[in-house]
CSV table of C-alpha atoms and ligand atoms in Angstrom, one decimal:
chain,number,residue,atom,x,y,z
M,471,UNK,CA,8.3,19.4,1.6
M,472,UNK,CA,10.9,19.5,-1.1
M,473,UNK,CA,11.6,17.2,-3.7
M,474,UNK,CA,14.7,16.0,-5.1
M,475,UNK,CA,13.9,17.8,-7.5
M,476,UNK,CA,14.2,21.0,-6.0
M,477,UNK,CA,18.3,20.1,-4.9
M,478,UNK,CA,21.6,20.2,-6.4
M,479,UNK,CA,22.1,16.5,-6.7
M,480,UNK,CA,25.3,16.3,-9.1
M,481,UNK,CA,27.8,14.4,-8.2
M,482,UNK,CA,26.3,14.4,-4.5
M,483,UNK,CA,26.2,11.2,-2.9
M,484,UNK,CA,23.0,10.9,-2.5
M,485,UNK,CA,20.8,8.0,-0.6
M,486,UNK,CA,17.6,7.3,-1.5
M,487,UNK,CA,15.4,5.1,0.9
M,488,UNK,CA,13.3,2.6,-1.5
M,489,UNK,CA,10.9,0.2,-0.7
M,490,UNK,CA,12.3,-2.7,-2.3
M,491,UNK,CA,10.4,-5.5,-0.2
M,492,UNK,CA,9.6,-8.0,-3.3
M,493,UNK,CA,8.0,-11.0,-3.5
M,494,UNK,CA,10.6,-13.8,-3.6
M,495,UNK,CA,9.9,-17.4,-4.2
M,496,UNK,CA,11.5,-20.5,-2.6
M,497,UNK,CA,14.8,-20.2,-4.9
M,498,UNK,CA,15.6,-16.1,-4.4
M,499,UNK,CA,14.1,-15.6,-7.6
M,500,UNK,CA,12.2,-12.1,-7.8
M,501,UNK,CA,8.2,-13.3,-8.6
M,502,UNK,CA,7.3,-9.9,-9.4
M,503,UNK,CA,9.3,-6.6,-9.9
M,504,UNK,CA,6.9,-4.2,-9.7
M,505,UNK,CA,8.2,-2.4,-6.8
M,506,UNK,CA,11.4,-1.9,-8.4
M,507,UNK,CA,9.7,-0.6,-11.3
M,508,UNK,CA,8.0,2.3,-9.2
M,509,UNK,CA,11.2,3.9,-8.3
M,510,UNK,CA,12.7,3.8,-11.5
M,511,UNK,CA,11.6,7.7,-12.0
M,512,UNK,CA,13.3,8.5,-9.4
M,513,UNK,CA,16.3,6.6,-9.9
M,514,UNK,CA,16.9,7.5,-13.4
M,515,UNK,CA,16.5,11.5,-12.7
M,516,UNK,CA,19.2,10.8,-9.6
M,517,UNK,CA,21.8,9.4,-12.7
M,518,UNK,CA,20.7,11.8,-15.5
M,519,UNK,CA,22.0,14.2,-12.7
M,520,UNK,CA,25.1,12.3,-12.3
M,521,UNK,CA,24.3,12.0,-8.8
M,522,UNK,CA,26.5,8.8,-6.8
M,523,UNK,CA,23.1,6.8,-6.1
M,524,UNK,CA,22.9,4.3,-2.4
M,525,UNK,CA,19.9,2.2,-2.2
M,526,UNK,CA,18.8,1.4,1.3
M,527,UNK,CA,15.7,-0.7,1.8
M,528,UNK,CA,14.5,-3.2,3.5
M,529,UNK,CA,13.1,-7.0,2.3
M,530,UNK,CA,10.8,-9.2,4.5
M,531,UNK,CA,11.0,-9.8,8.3
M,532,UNK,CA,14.7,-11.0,9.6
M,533,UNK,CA,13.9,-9.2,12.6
M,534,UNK,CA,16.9,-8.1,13.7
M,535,UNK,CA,19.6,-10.6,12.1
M,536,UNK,CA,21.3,-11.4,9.2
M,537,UNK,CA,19.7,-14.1,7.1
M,538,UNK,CA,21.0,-14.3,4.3
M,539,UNK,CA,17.6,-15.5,2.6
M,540,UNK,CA,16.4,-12.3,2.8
M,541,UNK,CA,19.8,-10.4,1.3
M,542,UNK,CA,19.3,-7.5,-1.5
M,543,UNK,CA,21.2,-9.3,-3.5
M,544,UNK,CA,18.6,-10.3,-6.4
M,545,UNK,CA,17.1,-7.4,-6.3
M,546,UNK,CA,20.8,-5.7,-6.8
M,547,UNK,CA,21.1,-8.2,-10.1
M,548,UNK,CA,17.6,-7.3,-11.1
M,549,UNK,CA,17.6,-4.0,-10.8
M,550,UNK,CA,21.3,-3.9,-13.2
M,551,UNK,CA,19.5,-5.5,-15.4
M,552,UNK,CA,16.8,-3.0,-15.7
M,553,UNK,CA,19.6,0.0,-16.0
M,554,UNK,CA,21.4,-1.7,-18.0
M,555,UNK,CA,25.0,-0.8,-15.5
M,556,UNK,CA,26.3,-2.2,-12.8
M,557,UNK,CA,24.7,-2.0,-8.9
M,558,UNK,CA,27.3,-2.8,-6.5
M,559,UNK,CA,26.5,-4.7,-3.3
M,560,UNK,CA,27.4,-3.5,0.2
M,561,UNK,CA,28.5,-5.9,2.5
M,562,UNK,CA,25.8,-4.2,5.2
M,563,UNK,CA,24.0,-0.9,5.6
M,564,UNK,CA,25.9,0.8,7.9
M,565,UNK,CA,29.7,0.4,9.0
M,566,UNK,CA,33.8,2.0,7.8
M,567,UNK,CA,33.0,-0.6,5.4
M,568,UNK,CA,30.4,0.2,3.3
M,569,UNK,CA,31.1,4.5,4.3
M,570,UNK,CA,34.7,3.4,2.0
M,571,UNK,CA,32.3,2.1,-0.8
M,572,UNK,CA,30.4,5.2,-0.5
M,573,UNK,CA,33.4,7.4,-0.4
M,574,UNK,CA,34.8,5.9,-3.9
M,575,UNK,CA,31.5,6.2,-5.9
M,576,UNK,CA,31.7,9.1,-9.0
M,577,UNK,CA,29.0,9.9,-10.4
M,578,UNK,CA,26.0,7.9,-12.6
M,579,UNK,CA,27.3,4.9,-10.5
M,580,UNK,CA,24.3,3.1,-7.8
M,581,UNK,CA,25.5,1.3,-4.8
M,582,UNK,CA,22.7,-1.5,-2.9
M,583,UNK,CA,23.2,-1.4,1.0
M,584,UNK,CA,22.2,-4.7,2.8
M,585,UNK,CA,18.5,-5.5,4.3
M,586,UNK,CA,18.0,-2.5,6.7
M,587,UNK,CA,16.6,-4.8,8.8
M,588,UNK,CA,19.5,-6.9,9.5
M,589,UNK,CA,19.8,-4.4,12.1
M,590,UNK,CA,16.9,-4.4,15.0
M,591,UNK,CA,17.9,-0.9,15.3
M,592,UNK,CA,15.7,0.3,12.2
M,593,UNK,CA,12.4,-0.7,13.3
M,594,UNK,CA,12.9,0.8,16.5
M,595,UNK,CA,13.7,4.1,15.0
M,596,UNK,CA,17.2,4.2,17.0
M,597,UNK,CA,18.6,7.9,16.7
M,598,UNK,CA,22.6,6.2,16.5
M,599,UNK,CA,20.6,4.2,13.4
M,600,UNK,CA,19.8,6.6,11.6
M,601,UNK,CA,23.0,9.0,12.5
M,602,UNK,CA,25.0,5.9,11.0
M,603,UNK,CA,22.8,5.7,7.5
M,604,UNK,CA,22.9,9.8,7.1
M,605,UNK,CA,26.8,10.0,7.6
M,606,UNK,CA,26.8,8.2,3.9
M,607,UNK,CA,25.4,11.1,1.9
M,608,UNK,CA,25.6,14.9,1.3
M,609,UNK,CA,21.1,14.5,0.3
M,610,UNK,CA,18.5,12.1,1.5
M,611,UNK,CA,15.5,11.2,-0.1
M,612,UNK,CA,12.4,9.0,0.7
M,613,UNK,CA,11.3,7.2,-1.8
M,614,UNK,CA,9.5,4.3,0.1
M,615,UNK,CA,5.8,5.5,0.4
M,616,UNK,CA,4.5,2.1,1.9
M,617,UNK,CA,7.0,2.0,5.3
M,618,UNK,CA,6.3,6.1,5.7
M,619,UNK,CA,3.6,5.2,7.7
M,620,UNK,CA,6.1,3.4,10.0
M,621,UNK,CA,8.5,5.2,12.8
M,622,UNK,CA,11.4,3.5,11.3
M,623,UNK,CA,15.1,4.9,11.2
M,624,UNK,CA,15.7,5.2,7.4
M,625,UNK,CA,12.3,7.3,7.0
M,626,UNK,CA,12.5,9.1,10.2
M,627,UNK,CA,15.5,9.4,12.6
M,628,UNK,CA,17.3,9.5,9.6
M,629,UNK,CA,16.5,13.0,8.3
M,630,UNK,CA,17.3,15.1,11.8
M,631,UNK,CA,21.1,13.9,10.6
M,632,UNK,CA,21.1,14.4,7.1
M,633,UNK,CA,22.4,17.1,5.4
M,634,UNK,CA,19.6,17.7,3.0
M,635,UNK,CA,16.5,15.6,3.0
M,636,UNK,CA,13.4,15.6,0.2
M,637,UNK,CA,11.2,13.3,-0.8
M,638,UNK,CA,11.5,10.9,-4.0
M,639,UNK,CA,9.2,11.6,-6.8
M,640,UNK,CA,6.8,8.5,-6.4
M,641,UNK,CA,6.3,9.8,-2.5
M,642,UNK,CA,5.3,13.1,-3.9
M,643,UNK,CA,3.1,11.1,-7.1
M,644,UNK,CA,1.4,8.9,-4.1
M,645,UNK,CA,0.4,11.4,-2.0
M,646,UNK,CA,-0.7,14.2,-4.7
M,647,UNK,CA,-2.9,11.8,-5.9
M,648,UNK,CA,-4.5,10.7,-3.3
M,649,UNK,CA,-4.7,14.6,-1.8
M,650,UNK,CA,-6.4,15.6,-5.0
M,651,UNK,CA,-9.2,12.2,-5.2
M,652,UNK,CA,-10.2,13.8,-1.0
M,653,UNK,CA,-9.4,17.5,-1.7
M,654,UNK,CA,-10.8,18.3,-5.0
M,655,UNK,CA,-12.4,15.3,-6.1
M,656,UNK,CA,-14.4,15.5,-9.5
M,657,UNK,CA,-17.5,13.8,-8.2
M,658,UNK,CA,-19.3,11.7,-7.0
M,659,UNK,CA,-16.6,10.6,-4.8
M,660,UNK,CA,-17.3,6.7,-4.4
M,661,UNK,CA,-15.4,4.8,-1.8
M,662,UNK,CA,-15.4,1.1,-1.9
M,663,UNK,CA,-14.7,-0.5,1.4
M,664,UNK,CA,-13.7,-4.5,1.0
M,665,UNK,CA,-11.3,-7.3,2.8
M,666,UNK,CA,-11.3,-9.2,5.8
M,667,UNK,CA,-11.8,-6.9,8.7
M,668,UNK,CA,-14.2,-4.2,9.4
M,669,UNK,CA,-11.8,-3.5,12.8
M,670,UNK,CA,-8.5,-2.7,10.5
M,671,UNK,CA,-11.1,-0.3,7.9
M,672,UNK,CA,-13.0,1.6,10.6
M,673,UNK,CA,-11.3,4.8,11.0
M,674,UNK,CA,-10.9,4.9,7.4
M,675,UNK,CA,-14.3,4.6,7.1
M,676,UNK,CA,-15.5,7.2,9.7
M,677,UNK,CA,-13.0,9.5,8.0
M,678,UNK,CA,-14.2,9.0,4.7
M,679,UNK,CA,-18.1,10.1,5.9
M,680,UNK,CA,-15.7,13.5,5.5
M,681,UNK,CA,-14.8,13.6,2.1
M,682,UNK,CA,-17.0,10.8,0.0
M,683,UNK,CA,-20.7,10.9,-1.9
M,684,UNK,CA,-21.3,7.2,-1.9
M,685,UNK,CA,-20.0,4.5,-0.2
M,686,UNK,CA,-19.8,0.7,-0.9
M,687,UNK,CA,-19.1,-2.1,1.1
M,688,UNK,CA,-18.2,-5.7,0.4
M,689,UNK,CA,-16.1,-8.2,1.4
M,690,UNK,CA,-16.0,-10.1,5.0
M,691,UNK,CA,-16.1,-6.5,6.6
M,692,UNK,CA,-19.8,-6.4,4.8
M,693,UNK,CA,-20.7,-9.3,7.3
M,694,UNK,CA,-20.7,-7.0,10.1
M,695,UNK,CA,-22.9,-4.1,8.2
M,696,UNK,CA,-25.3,-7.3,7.2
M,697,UNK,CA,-25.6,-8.8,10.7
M,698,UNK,CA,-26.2,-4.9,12.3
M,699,UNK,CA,-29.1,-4.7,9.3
M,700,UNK,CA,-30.9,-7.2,11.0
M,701,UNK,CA,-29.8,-10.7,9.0
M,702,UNK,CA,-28.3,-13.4,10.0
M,703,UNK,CA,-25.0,-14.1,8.3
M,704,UNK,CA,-24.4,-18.2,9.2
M,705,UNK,CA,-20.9,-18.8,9.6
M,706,UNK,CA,-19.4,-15.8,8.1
M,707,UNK,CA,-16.4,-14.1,9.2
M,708,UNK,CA,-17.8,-11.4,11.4
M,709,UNK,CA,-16.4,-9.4,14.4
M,710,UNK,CA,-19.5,-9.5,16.9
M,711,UNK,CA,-18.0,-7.0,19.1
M,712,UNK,CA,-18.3,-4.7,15.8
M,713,UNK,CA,-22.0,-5.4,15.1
M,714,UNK,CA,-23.5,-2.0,17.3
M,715,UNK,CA,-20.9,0.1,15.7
M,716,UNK,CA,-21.5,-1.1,12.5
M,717,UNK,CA,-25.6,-0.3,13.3
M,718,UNK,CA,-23.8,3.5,14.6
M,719,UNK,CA,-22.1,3.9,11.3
M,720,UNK,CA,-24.9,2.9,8.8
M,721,UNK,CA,-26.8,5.8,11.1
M,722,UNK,CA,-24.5,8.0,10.4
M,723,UNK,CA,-23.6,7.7,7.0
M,724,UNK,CA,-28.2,8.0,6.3
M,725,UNK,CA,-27.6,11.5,8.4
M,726,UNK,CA,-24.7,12.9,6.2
M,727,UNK,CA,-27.0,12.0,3.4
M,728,UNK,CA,-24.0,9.7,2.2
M,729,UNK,CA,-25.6,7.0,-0.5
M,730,UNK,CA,-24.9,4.0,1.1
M,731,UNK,CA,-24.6,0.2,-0.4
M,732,UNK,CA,-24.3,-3.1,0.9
M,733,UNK,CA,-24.7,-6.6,-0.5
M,734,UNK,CA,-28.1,-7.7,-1.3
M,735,UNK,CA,-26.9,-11.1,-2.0
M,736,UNK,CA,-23.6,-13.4,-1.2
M,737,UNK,CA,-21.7,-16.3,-2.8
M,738,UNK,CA,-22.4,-18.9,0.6
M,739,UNK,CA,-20.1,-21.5,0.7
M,740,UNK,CA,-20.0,-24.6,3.2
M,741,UNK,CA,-16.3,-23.9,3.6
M,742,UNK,CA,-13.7,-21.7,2.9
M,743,UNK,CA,-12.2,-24.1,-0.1
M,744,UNK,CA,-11.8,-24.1,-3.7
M,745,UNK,CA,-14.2,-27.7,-3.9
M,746,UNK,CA,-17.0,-26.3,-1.3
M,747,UNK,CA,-20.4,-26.4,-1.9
M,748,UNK,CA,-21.4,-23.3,-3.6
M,749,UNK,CA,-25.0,-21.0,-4.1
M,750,UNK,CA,-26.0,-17.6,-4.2
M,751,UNK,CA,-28.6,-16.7,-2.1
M,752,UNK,CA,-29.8,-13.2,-1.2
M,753,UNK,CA,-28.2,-11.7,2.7
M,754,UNK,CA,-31.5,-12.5,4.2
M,755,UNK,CA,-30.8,-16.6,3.2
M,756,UNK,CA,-27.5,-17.3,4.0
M,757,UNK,CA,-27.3,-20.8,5.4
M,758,UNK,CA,-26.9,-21.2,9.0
M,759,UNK,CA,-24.2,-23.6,8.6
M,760,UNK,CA,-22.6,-22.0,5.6
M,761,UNK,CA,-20.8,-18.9,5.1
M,762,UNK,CA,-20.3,-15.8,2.8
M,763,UNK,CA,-16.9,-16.0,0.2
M,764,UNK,CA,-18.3,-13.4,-2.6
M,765,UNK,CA,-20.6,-10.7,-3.3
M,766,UNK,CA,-23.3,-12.8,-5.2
M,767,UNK,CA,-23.9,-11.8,-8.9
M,768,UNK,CA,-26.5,-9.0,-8.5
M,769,UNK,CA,-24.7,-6.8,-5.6
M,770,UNK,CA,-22.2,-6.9,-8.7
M,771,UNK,CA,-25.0,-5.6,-11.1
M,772,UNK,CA,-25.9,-2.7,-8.4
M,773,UNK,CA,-22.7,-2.2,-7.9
M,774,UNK,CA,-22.0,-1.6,-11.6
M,775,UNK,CA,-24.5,0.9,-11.6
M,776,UNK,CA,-24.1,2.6,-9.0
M,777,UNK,CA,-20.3,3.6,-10.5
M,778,UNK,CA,-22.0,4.7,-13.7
M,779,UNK,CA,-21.8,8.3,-12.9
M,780,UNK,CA,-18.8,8.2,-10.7
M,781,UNK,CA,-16.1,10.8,-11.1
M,782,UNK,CA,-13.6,9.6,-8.6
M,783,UNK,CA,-13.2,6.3,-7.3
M,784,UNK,CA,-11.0,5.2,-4.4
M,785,UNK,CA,-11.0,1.8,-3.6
M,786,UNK,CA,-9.8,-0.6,-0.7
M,787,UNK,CA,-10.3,-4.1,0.3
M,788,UNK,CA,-11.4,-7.2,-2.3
M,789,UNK,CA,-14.7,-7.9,-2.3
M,790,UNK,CA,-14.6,-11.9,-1.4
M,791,UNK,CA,-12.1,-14.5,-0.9
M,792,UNK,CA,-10.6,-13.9,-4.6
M,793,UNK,CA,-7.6,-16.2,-4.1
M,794,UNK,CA,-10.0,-18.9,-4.6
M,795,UNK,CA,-11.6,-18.8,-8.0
M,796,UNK,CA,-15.0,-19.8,-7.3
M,797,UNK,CA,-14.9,-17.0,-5.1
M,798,UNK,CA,-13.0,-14.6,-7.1
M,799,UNK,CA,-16.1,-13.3,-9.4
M,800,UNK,CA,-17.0,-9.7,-7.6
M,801,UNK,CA,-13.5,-8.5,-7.0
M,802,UNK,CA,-12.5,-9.4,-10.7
M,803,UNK,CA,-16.1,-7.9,-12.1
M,804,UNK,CA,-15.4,-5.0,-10.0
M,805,UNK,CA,-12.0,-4.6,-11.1
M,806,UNK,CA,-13.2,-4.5,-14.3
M,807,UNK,CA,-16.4,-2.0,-13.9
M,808,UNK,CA,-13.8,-0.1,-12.1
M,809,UNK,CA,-11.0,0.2,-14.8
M,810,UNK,CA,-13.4,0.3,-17.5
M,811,UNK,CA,-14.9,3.7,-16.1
M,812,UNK,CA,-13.9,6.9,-16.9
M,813,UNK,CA,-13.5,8.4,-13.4
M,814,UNK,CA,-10.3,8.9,-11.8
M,815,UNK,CA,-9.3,5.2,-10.3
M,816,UNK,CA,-7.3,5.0,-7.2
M,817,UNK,CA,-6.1,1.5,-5.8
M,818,UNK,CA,-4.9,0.7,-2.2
M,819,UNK,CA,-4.2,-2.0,-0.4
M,820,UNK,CA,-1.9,-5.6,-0.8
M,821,UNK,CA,-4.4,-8.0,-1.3
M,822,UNK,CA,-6.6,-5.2,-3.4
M,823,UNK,CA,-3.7,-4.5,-5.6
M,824,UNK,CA,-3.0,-8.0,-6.8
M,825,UNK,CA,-6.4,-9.1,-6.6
M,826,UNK,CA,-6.7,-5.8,-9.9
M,827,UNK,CA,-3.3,-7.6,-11.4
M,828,UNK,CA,-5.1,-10.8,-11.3
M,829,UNK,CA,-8.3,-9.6,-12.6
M,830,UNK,CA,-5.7,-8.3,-15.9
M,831,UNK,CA,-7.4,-4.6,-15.0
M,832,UNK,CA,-4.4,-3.1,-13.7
M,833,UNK,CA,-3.0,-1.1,-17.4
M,834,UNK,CA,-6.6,1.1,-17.2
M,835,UNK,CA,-6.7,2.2,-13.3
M,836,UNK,CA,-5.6,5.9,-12.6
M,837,UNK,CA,-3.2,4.9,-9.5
M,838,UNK,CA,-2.6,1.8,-8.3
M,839,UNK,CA,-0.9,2.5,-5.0
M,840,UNK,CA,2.2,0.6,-3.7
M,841,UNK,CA,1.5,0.8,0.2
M,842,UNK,CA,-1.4,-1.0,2.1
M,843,UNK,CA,-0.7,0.2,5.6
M,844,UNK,CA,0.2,4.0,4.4
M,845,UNK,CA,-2.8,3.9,2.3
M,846,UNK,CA,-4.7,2.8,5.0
M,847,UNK,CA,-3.5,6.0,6.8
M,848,UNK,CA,-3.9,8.1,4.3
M,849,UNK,CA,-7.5,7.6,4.5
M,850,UNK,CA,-7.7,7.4,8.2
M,851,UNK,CA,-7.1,11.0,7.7
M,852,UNK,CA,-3.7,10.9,9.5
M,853,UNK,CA,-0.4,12.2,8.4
M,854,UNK,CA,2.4,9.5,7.0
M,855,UNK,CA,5.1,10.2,10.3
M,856,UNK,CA,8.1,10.1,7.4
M,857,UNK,CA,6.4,12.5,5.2
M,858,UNK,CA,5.7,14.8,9.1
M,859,UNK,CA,9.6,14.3,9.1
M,860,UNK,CA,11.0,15.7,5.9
M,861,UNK,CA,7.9,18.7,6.3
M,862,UNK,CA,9.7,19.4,10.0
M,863,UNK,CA,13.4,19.5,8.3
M,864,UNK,CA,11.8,22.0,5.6
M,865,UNK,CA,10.5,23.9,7.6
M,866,UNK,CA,13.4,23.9,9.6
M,867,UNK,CA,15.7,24.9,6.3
M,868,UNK,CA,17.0,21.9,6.4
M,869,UNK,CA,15.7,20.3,2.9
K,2217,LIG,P1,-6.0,-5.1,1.5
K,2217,LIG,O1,-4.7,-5.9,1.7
K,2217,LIG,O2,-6.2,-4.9,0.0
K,2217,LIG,O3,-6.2,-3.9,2.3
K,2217,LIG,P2,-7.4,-6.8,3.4
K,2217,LIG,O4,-6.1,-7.2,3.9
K,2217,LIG,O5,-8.3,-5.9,4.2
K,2217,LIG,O6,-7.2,-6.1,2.0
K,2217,LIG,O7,-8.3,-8.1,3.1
K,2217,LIG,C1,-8.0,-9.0,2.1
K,2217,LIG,C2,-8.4,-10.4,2.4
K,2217,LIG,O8,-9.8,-10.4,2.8
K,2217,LIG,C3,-8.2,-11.3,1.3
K,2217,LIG,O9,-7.2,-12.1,1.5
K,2217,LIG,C4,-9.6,-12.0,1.2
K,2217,LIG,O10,-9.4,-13.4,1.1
K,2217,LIG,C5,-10.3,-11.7,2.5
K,2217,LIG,N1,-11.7,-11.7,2.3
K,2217,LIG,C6,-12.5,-11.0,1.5
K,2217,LIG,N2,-13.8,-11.3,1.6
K,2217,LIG,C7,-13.9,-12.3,2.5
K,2217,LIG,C8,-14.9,-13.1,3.0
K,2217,LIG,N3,-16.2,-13.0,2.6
K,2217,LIG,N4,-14.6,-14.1,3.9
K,2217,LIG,C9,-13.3,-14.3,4.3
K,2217,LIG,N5,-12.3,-13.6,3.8
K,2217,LIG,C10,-12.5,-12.6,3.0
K,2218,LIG,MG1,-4.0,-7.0,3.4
């Protein structure tokens, strides 16, 4: 897979597929701009080169239509900002109108084409799709690792029409990272399994027996690995249907000689709210009425030790219900056992992600990684289907 690096971009117009999906509150205004900030590498290497720069992205879920709501627009204003020159708004993505607005650009300038997904046609990877976006430029590049886990037509149909495809530097930083943290780790190798569902986490988990020297579980998925260990876990979120599988993994994690943790005690709440009734209680006492929100204070202590020696750390899912602040203790402890150590950090996941922004331990991780459902995959031990794309046009001689 090449990079854009490895092209003649100057004076080329060249497209670069961003992942530009921010956070928007009720008045358009952008909440938090680190997604723009993550391509900036990219985009200022494309205008040192004098290259004619069109954005594509897409930005939330109009399924299909044009709602204006969910229009690049801000972002387009935001993003001049950053540069410090003018980005020029398409009136689409795709069209004689916007292919005029492409044709005109010289050199240094950036064009924003409209919410890919104002067109149903992207989602579904349609071939005519991504024909339409590739007749804009002479060189395509992905630059949107968190939708290259997706079969969508600006990260996959797209490249069998372009003339040149690569991949965008923070692509190539996401997955050399995480290839080096599974490849040649320096260990111990810690994983640290979290969030709501053990269902969503259990490939990556079976594929992480692979690579990893200790695991570490919290979270509601820890429920599951708590109810299989013989305790009852009260109201808890729990998948039942998950608790012999569970029993199956913790089996065969003890045969790889894997060192294994799991809560030894909860925050149990009567409820899921910020005013509940709150006490910690070791696994083996949680309330039959009540429920687990938190790893309790001492799973943070072992915890904390048990990353003393770590080397590399890859981490995935919060360890309670950290939105709420009575519940928010382990994830924001971790965060900050995690950012204070000196192994390699890696970060995945939406709700992990902010949960470290939160927690103010963001500035001292390694990698904090911008996709959740291509980070996911990563560690499921699959290949990204964009990133199988622009490998098939190189090796093809087509990047
Ligand atoms: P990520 O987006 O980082 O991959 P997930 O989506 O798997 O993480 O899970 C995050 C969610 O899990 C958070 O919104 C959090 O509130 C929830 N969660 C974590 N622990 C618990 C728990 N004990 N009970 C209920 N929900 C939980
Ligand atoms: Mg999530």
């Amino acid at each position: 897979m090449n990079t854009i690096k490895d092209i003649d971009i100057s004076k080329k117009k060249v497209l670069i597929r961003v992942d530009f999906n921010v956070p928007l509150d009720s008045k358009q205004k952008i909440t938090d701009d680190a997604r723009i900030e993550a391509v900036l590498p990219t985009l200022k290497y494309a205008l040192s080169r004098n290259a004619c720069v069109i954005l594509a992205s897409h930005l939330g879920r109009p399924e299909g239509q044009i709602k204006m709501e969910f229009s690049l627009q801000p972002v387009a204003r935001r993003l001049s900002n950053i540069l410090g020159l003018e980005v020029m708004m398409a009136p689409d993505c795709i069209g004689e109108d916007v292919a005029i607005l492409a044709d005109g650009m010289k050199g240094g300038q950036v064009l924003m084409l409209e919410n890919l997904r104002f067109h149903k046609e992207e989602t579904q990877n349609d071939r005519e799709f991504g024909k339409a976006l590739a007749a804009l430029c002479d060189v395509y590049i992905n630059d949107a690792f968190a939708v290259s886990h997706r079969a969508n037509a600006s990260v996959v149909s797209i490249t069998e029409h372009a003339p040149i495809s690569a991949a965008g530097l923070l692509l190539k930083k996401e997955l050399d990272y995480f290839k080096k943290a599974m490849e040649t780790p320096v260990r111990p190798l810690v994983a640290i399994v979290g969030g709501a569902k053990i269902s969503s986490k259990l490939s990556a988990l079976k594929n992480m027996l692979q690579h990893v020297d200790k695991i570490m579980v919290g979270g509601a998925m820890a429920n599951t690995f708590i109810k299989a260990s013989g305790c009852d876990v009260g109201r808890s979120l729990i998948e039942e249907d998950l608790v012999d599988m569970a029993g199956d993994l913790i089996e065969k994690i003890r045969v790889r000689n894997i060192k294994f943790y799991m809560p030894v005690d909860v925050v149990a709440a009567d409820r899921l709210e910020p005013e509940a009734n709150l006490k910690n209680v070791p696994v083996q006492e949680i309330p039959k009425e009540w429920m687990a929100a938190d790893i309790g204070p001492a799973t943070s202590c072992l915890f904390s030790e048990v990353l003393q020696d770590a080397g590399t750390i890859i981490w995935n899912g919060p360890m309670g219900v950290f939105e709420m602040a009575p519940f928010s203790h382990g994830t924001f402890d971790l965060a900050r056992v995690v950012s204070g150590s000196k192994a390699t950090s890696i970060i995945g996941g939406g709700e992990t992600g902010s949960a470290v922004q939160k927690a103010g331990a963001a500035d001292q991780m390694s990698y904090i990684s911008t996709g959740g459902g291509a980070f996911l995959t990563l560690m499921e031990g699959e290949q990204l289907v964009a990133v199988a794309a622009l490998e098939k046009v190189a090796s093809l001689g087509l990047s």
